[in-house]
Short mmCIF file of C-alpha atoms in Angstrom, two decimals:
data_model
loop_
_atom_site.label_atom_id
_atom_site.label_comp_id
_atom_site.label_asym_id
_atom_site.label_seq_id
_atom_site.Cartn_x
_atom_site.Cartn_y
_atom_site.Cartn_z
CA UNK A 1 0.00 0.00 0.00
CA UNK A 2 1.61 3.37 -0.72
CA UNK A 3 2.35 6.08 2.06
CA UNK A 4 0.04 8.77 2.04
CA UNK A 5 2.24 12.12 1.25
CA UNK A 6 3.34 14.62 4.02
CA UNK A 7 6.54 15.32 5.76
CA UNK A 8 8.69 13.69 3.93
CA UNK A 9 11.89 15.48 5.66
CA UNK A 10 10.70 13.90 8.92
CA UNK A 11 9.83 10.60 7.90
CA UNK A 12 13.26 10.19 6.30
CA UNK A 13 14.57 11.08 9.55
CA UNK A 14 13.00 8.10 10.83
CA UNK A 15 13.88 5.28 8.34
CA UNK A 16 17.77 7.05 8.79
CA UNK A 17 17.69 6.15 12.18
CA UNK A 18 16.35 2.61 11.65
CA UNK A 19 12.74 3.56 13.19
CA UNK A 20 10.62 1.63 10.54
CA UNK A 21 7.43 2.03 12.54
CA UNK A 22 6.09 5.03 14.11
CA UNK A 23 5.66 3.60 17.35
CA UNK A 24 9.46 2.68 17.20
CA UNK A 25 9.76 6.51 16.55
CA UNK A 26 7.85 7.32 18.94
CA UNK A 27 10.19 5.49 21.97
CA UNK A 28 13.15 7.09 20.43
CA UNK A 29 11.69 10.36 20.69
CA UNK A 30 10.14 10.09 24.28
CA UNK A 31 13.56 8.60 25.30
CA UNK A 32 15.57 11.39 24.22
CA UNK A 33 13.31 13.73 25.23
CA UNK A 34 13.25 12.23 28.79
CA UNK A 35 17.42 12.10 28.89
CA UNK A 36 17.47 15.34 27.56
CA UNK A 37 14.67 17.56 29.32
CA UNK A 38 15.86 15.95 32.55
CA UNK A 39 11.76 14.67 33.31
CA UNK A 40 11.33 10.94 33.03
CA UNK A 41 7.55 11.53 32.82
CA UNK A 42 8.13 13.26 29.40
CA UNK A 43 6.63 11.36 26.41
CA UNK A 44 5.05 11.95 23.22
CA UNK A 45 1.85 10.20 21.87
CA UNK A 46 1.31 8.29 18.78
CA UNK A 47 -1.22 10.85 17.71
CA UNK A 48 1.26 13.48 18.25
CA UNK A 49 4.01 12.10 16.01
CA UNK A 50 0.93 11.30 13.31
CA UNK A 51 0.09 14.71 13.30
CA UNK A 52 4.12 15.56 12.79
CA UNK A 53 4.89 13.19 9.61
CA UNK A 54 1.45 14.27 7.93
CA UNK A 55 1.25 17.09 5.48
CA UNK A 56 0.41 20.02 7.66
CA UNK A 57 2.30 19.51 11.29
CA UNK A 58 2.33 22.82 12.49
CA UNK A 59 5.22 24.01 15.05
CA UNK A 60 6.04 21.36 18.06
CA UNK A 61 5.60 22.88 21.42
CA UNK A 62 9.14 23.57 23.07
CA UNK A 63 9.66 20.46 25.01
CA UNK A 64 8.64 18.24 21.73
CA UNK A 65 11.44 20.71 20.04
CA UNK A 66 13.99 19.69 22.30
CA UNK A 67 13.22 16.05 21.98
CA UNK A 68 13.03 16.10 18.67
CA UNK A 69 16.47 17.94 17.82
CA UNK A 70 17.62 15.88 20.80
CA UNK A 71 16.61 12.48 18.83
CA UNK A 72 17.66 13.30 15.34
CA UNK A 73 21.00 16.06 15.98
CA UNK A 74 18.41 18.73 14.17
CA UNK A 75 16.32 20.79 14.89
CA UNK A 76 12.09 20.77 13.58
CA UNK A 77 13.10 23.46 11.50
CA UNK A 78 15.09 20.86 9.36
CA UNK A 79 12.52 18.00 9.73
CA UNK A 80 10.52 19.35 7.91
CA UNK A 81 8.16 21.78 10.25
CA UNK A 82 6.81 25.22 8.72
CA UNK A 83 8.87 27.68 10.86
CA UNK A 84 7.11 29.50 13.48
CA UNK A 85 6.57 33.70 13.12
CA UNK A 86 9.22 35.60 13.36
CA UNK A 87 9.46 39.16 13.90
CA UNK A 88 7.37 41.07 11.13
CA UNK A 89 6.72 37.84 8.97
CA UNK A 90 2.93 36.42 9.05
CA UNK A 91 2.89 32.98 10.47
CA UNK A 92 1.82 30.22 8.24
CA UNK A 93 -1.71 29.54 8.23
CA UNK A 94 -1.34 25.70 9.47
CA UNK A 95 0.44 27.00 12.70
CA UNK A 96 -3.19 29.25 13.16
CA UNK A 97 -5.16 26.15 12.61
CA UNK A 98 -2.91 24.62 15.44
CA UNK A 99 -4.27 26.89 18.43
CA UNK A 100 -8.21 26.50 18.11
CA UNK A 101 -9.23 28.71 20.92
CA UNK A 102 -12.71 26.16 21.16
CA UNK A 103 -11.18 22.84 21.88
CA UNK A 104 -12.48 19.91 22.84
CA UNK A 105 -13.45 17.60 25.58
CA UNK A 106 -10.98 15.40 27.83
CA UNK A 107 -10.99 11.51 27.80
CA UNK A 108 -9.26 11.38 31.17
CA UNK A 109 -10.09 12.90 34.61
CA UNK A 110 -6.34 14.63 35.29
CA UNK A 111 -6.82 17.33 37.43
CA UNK A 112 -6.46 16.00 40.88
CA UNK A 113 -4.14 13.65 39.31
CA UNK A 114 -1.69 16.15 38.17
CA UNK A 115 -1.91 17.56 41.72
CA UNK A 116 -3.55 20.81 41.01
CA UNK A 117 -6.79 20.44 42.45
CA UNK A 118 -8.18 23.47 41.86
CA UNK A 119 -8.58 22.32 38.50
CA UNK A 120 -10.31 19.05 39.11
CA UNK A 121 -13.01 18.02 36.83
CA UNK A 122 -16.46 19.66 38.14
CA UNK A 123 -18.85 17.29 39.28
CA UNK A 124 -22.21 19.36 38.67
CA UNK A 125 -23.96 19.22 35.01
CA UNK A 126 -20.47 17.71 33.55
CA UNK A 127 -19.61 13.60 33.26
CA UNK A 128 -16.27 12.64 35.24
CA UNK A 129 -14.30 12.26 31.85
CA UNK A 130 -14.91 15.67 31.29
CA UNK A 131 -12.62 18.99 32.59
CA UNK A 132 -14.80 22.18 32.52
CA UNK A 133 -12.66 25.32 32.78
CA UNK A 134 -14.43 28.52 34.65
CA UNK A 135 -13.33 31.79 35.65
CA UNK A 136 -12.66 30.91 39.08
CA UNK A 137 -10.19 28.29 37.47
CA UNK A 138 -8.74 31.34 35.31
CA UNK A 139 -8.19 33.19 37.97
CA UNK A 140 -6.42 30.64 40.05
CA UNK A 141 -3.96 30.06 37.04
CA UNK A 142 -3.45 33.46 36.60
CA UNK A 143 -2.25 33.78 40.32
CA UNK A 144 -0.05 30.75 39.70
CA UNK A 145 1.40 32.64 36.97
CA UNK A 146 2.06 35.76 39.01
CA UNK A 147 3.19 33.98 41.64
CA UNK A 148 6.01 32.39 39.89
CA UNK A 149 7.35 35.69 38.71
CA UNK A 150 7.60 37.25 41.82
CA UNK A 151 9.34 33.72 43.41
CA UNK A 152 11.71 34.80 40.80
CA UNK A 153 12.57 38.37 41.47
CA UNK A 154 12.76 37.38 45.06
CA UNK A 155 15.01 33.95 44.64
CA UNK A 156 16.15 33.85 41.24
CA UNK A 157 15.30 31.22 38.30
CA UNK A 158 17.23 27.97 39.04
CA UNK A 159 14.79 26.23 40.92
CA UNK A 160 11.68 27.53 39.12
CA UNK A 161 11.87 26.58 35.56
CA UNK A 162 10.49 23.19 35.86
CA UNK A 163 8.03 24.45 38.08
CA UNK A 164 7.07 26.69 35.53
CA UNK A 165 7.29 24.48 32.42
CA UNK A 166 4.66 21.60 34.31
CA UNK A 167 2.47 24.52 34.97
CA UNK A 168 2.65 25.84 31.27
CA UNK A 169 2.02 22.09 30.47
CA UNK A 170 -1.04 22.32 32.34
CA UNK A 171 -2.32 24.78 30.94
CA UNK A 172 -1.63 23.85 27.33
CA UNK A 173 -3.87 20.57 28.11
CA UNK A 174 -6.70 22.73 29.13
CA UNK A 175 -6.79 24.63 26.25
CA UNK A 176 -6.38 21.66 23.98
CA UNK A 177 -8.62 19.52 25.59
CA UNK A 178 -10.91 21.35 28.11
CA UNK A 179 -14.04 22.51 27.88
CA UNK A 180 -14.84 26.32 28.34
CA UNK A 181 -16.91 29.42 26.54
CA UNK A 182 -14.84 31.67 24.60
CA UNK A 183 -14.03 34.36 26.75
CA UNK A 184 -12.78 31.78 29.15
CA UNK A 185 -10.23 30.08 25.84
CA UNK A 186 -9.08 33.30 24.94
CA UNK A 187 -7.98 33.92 28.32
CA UNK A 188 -5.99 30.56 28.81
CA UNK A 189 -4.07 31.22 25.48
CA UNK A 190 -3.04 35.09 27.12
CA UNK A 191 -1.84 33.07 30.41
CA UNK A 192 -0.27 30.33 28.07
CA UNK A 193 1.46 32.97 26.28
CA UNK A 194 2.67 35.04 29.32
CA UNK A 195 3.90 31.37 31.06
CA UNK A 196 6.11 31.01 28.18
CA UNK A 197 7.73 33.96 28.14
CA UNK A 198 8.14 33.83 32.13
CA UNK A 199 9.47 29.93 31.29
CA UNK A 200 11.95 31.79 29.08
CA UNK A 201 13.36 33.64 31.87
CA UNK A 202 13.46 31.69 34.05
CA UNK A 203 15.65 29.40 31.62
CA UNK A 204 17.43 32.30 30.77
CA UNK A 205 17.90 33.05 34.65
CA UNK A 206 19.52 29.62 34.99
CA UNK A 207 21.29 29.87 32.06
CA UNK A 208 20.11 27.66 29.76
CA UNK A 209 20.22 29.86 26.85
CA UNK A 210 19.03 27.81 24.30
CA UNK A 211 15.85 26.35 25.95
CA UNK A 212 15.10 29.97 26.80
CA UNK A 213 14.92 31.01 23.46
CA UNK A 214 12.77 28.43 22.15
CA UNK A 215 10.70 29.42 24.77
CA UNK A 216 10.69 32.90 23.74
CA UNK A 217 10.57 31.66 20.06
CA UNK A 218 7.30 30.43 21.04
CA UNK A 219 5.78 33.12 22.91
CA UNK A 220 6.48 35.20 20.10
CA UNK A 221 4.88 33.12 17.96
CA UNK A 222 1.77 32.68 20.26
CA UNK A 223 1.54 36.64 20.37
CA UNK A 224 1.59 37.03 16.70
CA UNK A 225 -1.01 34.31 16.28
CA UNK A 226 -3.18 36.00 19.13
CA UNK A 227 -2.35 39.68 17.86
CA UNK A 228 -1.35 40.19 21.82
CA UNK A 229 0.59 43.19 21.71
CA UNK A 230 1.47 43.50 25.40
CA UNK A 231 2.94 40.15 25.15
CA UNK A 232 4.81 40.44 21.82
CA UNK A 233 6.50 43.63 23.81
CA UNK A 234 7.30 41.95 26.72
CA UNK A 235 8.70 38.71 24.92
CA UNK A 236 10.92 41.17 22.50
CA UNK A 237 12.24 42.63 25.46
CA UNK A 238 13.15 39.45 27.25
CA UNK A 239 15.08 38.31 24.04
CA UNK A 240 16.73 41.80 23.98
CA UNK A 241 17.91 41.97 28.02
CA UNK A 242 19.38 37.85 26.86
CA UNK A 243 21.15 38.69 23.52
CA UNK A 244 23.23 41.62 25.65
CA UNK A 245 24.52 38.60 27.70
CA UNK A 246 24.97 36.73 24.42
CA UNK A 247 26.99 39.70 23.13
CA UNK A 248 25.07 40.24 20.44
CA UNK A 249 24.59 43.90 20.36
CA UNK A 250 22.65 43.99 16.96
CA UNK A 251 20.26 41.75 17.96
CA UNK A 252 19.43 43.02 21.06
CA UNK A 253 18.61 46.77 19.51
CA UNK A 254 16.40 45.30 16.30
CA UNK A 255 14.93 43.18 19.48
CA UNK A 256 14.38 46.20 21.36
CA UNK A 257 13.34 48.46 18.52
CA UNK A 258 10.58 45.54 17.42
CA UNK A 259 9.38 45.97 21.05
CA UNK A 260 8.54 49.71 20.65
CA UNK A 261 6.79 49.37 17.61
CA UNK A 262 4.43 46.55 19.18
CA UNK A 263 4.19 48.73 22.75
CA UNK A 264 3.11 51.77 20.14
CA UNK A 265 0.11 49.47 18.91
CA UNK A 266 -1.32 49.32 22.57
CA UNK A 267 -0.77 52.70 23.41
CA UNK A 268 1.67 51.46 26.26
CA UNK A 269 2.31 53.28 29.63
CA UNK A 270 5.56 55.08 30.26
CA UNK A 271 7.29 52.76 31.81
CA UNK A 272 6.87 49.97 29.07
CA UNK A 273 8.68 53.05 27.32
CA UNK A 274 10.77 53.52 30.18
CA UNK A 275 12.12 49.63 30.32
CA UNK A 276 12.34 49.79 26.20
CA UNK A 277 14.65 52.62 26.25
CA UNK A 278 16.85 51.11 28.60
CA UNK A 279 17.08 47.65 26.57
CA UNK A 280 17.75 49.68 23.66
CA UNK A 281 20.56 51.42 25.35
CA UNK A 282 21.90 48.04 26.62
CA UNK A 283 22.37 46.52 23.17
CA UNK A 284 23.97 50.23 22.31
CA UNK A 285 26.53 50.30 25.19
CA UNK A 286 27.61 46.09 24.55
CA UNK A 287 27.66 47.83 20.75
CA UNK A 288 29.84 50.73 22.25
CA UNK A 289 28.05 53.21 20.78
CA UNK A 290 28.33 55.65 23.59
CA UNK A 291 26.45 58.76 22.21
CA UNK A 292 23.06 56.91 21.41
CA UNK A 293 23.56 54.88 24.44
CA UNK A 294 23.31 57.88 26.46
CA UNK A 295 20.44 58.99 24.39
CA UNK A 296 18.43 56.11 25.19
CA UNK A 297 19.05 56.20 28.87
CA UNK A 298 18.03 60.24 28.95
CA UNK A 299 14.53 58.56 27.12
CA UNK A 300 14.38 55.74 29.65
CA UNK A 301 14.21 58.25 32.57
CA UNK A 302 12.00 60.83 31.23
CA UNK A 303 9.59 58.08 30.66
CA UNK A 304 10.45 56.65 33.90
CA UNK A 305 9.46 59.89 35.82
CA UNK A 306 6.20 60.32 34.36
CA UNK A 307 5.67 57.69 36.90
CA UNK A 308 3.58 54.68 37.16
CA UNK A 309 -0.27 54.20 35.12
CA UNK A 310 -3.44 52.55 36.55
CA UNK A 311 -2.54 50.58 32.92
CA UNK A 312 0.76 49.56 34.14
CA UNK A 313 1.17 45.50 33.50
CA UNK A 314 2.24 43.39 36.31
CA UNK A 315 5.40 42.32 33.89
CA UNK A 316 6.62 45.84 34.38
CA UNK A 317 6.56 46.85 37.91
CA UNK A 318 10.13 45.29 38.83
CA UNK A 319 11.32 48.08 36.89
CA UNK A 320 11.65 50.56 40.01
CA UNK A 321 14.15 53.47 40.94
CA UNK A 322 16.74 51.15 41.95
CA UNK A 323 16.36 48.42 39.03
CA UNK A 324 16.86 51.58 36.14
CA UNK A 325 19.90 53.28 38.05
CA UNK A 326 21.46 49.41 38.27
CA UNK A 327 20.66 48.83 34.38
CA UNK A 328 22.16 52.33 33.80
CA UNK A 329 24.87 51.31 35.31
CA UNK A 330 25.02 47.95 33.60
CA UNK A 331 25.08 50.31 30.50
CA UNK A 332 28.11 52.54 31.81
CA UNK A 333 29.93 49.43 32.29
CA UNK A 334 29.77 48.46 29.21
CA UNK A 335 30.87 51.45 27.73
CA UNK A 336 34.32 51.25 30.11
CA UNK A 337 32.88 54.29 32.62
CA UNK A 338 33.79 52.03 35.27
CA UNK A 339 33.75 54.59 38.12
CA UNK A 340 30.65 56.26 36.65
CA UNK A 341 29.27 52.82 36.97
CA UNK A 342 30.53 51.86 40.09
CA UNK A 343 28.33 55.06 41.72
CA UNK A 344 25.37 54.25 39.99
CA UNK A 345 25.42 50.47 41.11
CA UNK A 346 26.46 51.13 44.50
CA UNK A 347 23.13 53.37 44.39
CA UNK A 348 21.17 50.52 42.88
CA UNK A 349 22.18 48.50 45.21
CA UNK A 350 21.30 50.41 48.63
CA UNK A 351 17.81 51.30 47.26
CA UNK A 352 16.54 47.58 46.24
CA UNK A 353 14.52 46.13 48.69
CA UNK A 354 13.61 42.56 49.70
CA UNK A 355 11.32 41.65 47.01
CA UNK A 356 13.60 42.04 44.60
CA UNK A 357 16.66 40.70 46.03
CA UNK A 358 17.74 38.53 42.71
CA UNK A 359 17.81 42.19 41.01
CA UNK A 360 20.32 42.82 44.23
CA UNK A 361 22.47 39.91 43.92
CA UNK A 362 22.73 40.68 40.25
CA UNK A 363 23.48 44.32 40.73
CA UNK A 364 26.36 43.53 43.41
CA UNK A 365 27.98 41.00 41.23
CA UNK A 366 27.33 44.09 38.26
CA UNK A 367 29.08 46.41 40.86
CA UNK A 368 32.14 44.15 42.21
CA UNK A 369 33.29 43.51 38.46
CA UNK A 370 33.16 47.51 37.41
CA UNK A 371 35.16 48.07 40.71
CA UNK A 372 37.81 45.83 40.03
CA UNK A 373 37.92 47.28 36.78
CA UNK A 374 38.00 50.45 38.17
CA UNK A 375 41.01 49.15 40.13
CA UNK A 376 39.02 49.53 43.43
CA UNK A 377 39.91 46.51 44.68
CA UNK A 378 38.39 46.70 48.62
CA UNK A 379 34.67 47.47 47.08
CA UNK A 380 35.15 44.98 45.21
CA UNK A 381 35.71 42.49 47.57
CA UNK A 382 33.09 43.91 49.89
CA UNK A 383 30.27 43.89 46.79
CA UNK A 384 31.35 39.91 45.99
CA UNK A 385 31.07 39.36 49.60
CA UNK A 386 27.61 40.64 49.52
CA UNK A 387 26.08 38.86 46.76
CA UNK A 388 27.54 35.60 47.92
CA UNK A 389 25.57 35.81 51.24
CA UNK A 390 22.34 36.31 49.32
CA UNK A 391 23.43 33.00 47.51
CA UNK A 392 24.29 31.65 50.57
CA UNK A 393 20.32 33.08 51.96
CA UNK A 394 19.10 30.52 49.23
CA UNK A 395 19.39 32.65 45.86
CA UNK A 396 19.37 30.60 42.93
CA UNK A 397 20.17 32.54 40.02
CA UNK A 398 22.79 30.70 37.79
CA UNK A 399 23.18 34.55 35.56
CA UNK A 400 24.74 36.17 38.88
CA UNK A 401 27.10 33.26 39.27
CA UNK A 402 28.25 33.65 35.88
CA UNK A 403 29.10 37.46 36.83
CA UNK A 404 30.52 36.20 40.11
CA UNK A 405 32.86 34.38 37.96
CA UNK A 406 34.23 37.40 36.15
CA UNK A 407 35.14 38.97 39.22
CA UNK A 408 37.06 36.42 40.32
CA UNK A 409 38.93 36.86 37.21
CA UNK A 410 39.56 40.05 38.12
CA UNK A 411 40.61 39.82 41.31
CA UNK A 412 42.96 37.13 40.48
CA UNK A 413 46.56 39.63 40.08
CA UNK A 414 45.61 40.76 43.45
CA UNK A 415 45.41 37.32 45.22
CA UNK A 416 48.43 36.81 46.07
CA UNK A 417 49.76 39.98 47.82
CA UNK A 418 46.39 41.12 49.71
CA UNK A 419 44.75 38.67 52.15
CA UNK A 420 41.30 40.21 52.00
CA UNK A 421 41.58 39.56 48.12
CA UNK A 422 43.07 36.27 48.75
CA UNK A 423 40.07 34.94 50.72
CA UNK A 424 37.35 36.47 48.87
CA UNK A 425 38.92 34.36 45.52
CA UNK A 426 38.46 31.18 47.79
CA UNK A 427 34.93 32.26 48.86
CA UNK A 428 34.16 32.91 45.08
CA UNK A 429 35.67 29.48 44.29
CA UNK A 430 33.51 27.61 47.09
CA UNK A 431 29.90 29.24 45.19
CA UNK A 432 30.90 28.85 41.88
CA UNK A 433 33.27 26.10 40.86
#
């Protein structure tokens, strides 16, 4: 009997790696999926892989594009999957089709199961197989959502990403398989959307760079598809903030700049504007473009000072007095104004308070590596010191290690004739080996 045509790239793929069934590619997959995501629960269905080799796939969520590049040394791109949008181009009409916002009913009664039992399936006018999704369960998931981000800005990303990416998971079974009006869908697919992102930081927190751009890949997409400005902004200016660390100045400013046109389409607040200047000037300082840099940063304060909106989203209110004078500063780095910077962060860092300490730690490590640039080697040592007691307090962020790292580079030449210097190197070595 002759195969019915579709993706042929894919099903090549297969019969390459001896998989002759699709059930045998299916337990190759789900294997490396599980070895590679780190989640032995991870698996993919027979009716998922279908849907992949026939003519019209549409994108694979991010943890099927892991296992999938993890299984065949490619990524879905090359197997034969209709990229997702990218920024400006219209995504292809069989990724639409793929988020229905009225979706279907469930075969199996998962909520309590799954241990979230707030979204167990109702027992009034519904049968047990079926999981009916009401405000009050919107609302709940929303919290979730929020709640994540500010375990985040408190403790840092390490610890939270999985947390995140089963509750994302979640959520992408309700809207696939629930059962809920439409105001009630299109809601799930804005909290889906804003999970992902937050997933992407949180990956990016922990520095896993490359799941936390499919993840911001995807939220991208998802905003696109939705036409949800807010989140296209935010997303573009998560991938901006990550492609500074990348050093990848360009990026981050055509990042940035997208962002601002989006934000213009919503009429956003001033800070949106205020936190969009200041990722523009960070991809112009790694750039070393001084003069616009400093442009930017003038825009990212006046916008700042026209101080907070009533419209304000909850994605933006990190972005205090202390968090824009340590980004400044971040920017002044950069640019080799160490002591400039060193004032600015040492600022930052005496205004932050508790709920953000990760912004803290990050700012101290930011501070300790412009001082020892600066050749001000005892604030150095006594900003390092700082930010390794927050680690020590239980912050998990895996970015602030990194920077840790760099000051102990610098410190290095100073090791071995000052004792201060000496034990702060073996301190740094004990966090961060």
């Amino acid at each position: 009997m002759a195969r019915t045509p579709g993706n042929e790239a894919l099903f090549a793929a297969r019969i390459s790696k001896g998989w002759f069934s699709q059930e045998r590619a299916v337990e190759g997959i789900s294997m490396s999926g599980r070895e590679a995501l780190r989640d032995p629960s991870f698996t993919v269905s027979v009716r998922t892989y279908r849907r992949w080799e026939s003519s019209s796939p549409g994108w694979p969520h991010p943890h099927h594009a892991t296992a999938l590049r993890a299984a065949f040394g490619k990524g879905p791109e090359f197997l034969g999957f209709p990229p997702p949008a990218t920024l400006g181009v219209e995504a292809p009409a069989d990724v639409a089709q793929e988020i229905d916002p009225m979706k279907r009913r469930k075969v199996l009664g998962a909520g309590a199961a799954i241990g979230l039992p707030w979204l167990a399936p109702s027992r009034a006018n519904a049968r047990a197989s079926e999981i009916r999704v009401g405000d009050g369960d919107v609302h709940e998931l929303r919290l979730a959502a929020l709640d994540l981000d500010a375990i985040d800005q408190r403790w840092g990303g390490d610890r939270l990403w999985r947390t995140a990416r089963s509750h994302l998971a979640w959520v992408q079974h309700l809207i696939d398989d629930g059962t809920y009006g439409e105001d009630v869908g299109r809601e799930l697919h804005q909290i889906s959307g804003q999970l992902t992102t937050s997933l992407g930081w949180f990956c990016y927190d922990a520095n896993r760079h490359d799941e936390a751009r499919i993840f911001f890949s995807e939220a991208l997409n998802t905003a696109l598809l939705d036409d949800d400005l807010p989140l296209a902004t935010r997303t573009l200016s998560n991938m901006s903030r990550q492609s500074v660390d990348l050093n990848k100045p360009r990026e981050a400013i055509r990042f940035a700049k997208q962002a601002v046109r989006h934000a213009a389409g919503w009429d956003a607040p001033p800070r949106v504007a205020a936190l969009l200047a200041i990722r523009t000037a960070q991809g112009y300082a790694r750039a070393g473009d001084e003069l616009t840099a400093s442009t930017e940063i003038k825009r990212a304060w006046r916008a700042f000072d026209r101080g907070p909106s009533d419209r304000d989203p909850e994605w933006v209110l990190f972005l205090n007095e202390a968090e824009l004078t340590c980004l400044e500063g971040m920017c002044r780095s950069d640019l080799g104004q160490y002591r400039r910077a060193v004032r600015l962060l040492e600022r930052s860092a005496t205004l932050q308070n508790i709920e953000h300490s990760r912004n803290r730690g990050m700012c101290l490590a930011r501070l300790a590596t412009a001082a020892v640039k600066d050749r001000d080697v005892d604030r150095s040592i006594s900003a390092a010191r700082e930010s390794l007691r927050l680690i020590d307090g239980g912050q998990t962020s895996t970015r602030n290690r990194m920077q840790l790292v760099v000051v102990r580079e610098g410190l290095a030449p100073y090791g071995a004739r000052a004792g201060q210097a000496r034990d702060t190197i073996e301190l740094l070595n004990q966090h961060i080996a």
